[in-house]
mmCIF file with all atom_site columns, C-alpha atoms in Angstrom:
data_model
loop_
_atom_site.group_PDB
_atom_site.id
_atom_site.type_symbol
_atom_site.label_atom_id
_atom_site.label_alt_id
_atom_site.label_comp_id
_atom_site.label_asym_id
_atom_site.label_entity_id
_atom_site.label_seq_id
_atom_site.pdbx_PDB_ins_code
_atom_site.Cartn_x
_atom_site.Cartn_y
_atom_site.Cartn_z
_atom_site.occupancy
_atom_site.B_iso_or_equiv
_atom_site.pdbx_formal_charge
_atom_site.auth_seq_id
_atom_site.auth_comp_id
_atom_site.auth_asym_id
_atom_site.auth_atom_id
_atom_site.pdbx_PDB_model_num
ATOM 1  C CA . UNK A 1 1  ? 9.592   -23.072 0.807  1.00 54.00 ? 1043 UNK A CA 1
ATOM 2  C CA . UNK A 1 2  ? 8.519   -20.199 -1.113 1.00 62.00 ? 1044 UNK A CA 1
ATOM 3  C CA . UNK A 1 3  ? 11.049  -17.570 -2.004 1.00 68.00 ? 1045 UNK A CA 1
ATOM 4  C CA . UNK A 1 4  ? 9.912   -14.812 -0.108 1.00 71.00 ? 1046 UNK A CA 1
ATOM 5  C CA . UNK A 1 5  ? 10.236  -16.286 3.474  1.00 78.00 ? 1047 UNK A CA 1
ATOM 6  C CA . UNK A 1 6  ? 13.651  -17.679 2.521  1.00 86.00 ? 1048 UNK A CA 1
ATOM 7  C CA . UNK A 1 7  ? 15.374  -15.010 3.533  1.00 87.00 ? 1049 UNK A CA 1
ATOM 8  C CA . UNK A 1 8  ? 13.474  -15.888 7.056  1.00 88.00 ? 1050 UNK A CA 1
ATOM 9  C CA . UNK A 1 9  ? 14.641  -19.376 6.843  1.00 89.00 ? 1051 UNK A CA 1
ATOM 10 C CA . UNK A 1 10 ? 18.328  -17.388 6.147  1.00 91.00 ? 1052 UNK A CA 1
ATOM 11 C CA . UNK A 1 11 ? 18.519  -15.379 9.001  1.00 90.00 ? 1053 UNK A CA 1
ATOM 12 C CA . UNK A 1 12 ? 17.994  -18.211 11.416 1.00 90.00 ? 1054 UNK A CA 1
ATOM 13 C CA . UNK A 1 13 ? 21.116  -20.529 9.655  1.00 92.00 ? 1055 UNK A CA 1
ATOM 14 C CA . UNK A 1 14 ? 23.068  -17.668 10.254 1.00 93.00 ? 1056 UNK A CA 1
ATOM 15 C CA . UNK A 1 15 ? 25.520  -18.863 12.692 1.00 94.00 ? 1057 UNK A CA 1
ATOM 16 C CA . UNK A 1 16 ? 25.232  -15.317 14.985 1.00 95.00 ? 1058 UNK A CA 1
ATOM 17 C CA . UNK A 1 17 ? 21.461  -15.776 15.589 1.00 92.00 ? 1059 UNK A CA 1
ATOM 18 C CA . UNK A 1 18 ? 22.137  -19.619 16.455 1.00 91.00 ? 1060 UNK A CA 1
ATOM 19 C CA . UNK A 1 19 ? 20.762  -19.163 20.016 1.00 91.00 ? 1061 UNK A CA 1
ATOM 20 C CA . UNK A 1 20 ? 18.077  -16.335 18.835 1.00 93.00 ? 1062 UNK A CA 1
ATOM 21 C CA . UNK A 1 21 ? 14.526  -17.701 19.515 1.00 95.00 ? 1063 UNK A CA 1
ATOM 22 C CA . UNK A 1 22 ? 11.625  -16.508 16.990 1.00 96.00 ? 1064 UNK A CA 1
ATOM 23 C CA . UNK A 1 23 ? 8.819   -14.372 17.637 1.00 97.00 ? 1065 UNK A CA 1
ATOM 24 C CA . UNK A 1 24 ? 6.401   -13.519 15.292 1.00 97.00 ? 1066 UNK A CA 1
ATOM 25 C CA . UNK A 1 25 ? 2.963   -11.094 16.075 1.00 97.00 ? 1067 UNK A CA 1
ATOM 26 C CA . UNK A 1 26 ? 0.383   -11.708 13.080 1.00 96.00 ? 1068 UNK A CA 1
ATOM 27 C CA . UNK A 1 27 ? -0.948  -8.467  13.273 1.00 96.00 ? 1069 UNK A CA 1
ATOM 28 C CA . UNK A 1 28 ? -3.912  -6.748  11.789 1.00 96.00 ? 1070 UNK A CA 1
ATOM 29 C CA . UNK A 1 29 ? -6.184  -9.983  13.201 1.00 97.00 ? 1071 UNK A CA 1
ATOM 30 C CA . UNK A 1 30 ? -8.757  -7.225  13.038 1.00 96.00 ? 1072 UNK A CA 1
ATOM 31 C CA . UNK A 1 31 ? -8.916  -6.744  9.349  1.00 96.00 ? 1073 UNK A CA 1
ATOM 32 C CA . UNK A 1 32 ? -11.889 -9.389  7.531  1.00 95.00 ? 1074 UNK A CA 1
ATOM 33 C CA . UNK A 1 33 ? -9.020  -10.984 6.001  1.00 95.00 ? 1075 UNK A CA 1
ATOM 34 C CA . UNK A 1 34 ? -6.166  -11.726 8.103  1.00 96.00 ? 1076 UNK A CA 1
ATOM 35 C CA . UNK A 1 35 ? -4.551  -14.754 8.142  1.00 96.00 ? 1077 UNK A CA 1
ATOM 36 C CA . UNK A 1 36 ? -5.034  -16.565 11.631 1.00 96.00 ? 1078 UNK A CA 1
ATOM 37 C CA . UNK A 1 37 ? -1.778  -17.398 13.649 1.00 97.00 ? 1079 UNK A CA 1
ATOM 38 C CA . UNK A 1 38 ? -2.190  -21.276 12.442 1.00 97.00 ? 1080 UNK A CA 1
ATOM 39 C CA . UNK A 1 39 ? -2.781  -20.019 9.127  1.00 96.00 ? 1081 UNK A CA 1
ATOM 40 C CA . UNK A 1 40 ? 0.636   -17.931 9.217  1.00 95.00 ? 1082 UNK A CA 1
ATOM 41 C CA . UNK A 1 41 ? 2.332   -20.993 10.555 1.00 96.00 ? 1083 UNK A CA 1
ATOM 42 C CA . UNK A 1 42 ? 1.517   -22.847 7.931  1.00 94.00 ? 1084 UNK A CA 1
ATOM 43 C CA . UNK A 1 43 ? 2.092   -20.317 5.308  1.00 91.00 ? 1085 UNK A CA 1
ATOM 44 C CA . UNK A 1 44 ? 5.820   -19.828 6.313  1.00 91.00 ? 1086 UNK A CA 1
ATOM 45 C CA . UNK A 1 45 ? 6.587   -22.962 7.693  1.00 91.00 ? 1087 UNK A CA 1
ATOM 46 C CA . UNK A 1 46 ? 7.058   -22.850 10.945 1.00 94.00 ? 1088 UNK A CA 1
ATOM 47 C CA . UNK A 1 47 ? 6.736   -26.280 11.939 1.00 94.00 ? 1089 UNK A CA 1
ATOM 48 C CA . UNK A 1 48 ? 9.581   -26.577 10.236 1.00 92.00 ? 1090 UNK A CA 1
ATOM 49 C CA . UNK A 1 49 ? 12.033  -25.291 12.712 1.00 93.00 ? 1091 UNK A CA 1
ATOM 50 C CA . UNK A 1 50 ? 13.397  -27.546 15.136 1.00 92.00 ? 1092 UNK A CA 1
ATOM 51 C CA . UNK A 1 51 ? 16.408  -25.999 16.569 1.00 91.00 ? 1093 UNK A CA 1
ATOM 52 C CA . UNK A 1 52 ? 15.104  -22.909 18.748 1.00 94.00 ? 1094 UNK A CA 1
ATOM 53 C CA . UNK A 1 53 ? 12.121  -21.881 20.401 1.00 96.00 ? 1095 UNK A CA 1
ATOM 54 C CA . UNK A 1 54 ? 9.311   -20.092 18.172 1.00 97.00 ? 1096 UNK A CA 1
ATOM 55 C CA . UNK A 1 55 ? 5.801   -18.449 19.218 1.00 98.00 ? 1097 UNK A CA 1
ATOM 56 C CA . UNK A 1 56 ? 3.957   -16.732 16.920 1.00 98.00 ? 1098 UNK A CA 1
ATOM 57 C CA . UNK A 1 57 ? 0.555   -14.967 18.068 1.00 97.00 ? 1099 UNK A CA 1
ATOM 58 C CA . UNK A 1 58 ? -2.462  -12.970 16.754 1.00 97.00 ? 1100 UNK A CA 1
ATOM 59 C CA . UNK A 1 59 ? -2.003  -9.106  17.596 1.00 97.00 ? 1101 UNK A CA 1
ATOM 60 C CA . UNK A 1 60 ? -3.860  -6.226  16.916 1.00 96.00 ? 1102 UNK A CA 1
ATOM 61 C CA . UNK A 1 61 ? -1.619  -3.135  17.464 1.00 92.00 ? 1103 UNK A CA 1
ATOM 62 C CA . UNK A 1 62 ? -4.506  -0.874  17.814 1.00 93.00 ? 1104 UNK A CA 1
ATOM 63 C CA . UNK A 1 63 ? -6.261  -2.282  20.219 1.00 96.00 ? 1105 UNK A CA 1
ATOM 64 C CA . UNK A 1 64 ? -3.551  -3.914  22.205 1.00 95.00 ? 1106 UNK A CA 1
ATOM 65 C CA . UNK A 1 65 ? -4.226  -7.358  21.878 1.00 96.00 ? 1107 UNK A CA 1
ATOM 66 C CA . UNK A 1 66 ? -1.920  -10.083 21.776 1.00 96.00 ? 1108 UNK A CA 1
ATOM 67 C CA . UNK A 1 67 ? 1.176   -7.700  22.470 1.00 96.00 ? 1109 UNK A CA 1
ATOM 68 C CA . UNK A 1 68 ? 1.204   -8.701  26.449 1.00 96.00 ? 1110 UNK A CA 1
ATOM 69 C CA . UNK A 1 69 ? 1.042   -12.164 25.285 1.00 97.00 ? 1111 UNK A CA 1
ATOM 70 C CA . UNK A 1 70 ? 4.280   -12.023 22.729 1.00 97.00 ? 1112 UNK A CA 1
ATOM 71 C CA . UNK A 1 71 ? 6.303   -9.743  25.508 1.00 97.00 ? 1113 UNK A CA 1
ATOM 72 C CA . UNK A 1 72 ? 5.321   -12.359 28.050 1.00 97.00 ? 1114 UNK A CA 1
ATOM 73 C CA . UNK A 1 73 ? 6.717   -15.084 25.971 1.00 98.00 ? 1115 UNK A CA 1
ATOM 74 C CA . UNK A 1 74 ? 10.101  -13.183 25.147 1.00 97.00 ? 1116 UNK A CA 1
ATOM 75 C CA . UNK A 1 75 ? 10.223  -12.457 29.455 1.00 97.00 ? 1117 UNK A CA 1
ATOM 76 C CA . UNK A 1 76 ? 9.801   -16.367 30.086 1.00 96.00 ? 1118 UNK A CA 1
ATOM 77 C CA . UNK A 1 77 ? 12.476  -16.826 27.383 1.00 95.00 ? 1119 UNK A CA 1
ATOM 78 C CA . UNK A 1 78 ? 14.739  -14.589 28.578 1.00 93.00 ? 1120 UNK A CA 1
ATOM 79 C CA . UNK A 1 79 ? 14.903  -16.621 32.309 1.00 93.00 ? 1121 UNK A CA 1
ATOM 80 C CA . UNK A 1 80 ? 14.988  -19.520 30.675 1.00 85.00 ? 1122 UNK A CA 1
#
């Protein structure tokens, strides 16, 4: 895992966030460059967590997009 995401990876061993799920918005999917979603799960390993719930989706915070979808996820969580 590379050292910058470990502090990620930190955060969700901490015993207080044990029942936290994990949303993450790539954002800027506008910009020629932006890593795509699957991209970003790859890059920080997302796969990788097995214990809790994680969604991670493409968002562009000037337009909008994407941010209905993330809030919608965190709603269905939160009746779960």
């Amino acid at each position: 895992m590379c050292r910058k995401f470990a502090e990620l990876f930190s955060l969700l061993a901490a015993q207080e966030h044990a029942n936290a799920q994990l949303l993450v918005f790539a954002n800027k999917q506008d910009m020629p460059n932006a890593k795509s979603p699957a991209e970003l799960t790859n890059i920080l390993d997302l796969g990788s967590i097995k214990n809790r719930e994680w969604f991670i989706c493409g968002t562009n915070a000037h337009t909008g997009q994407g941010l209905y979808d993330g809030l919608m996820w965190v709603k269905k969580q939160m009746k779960a």
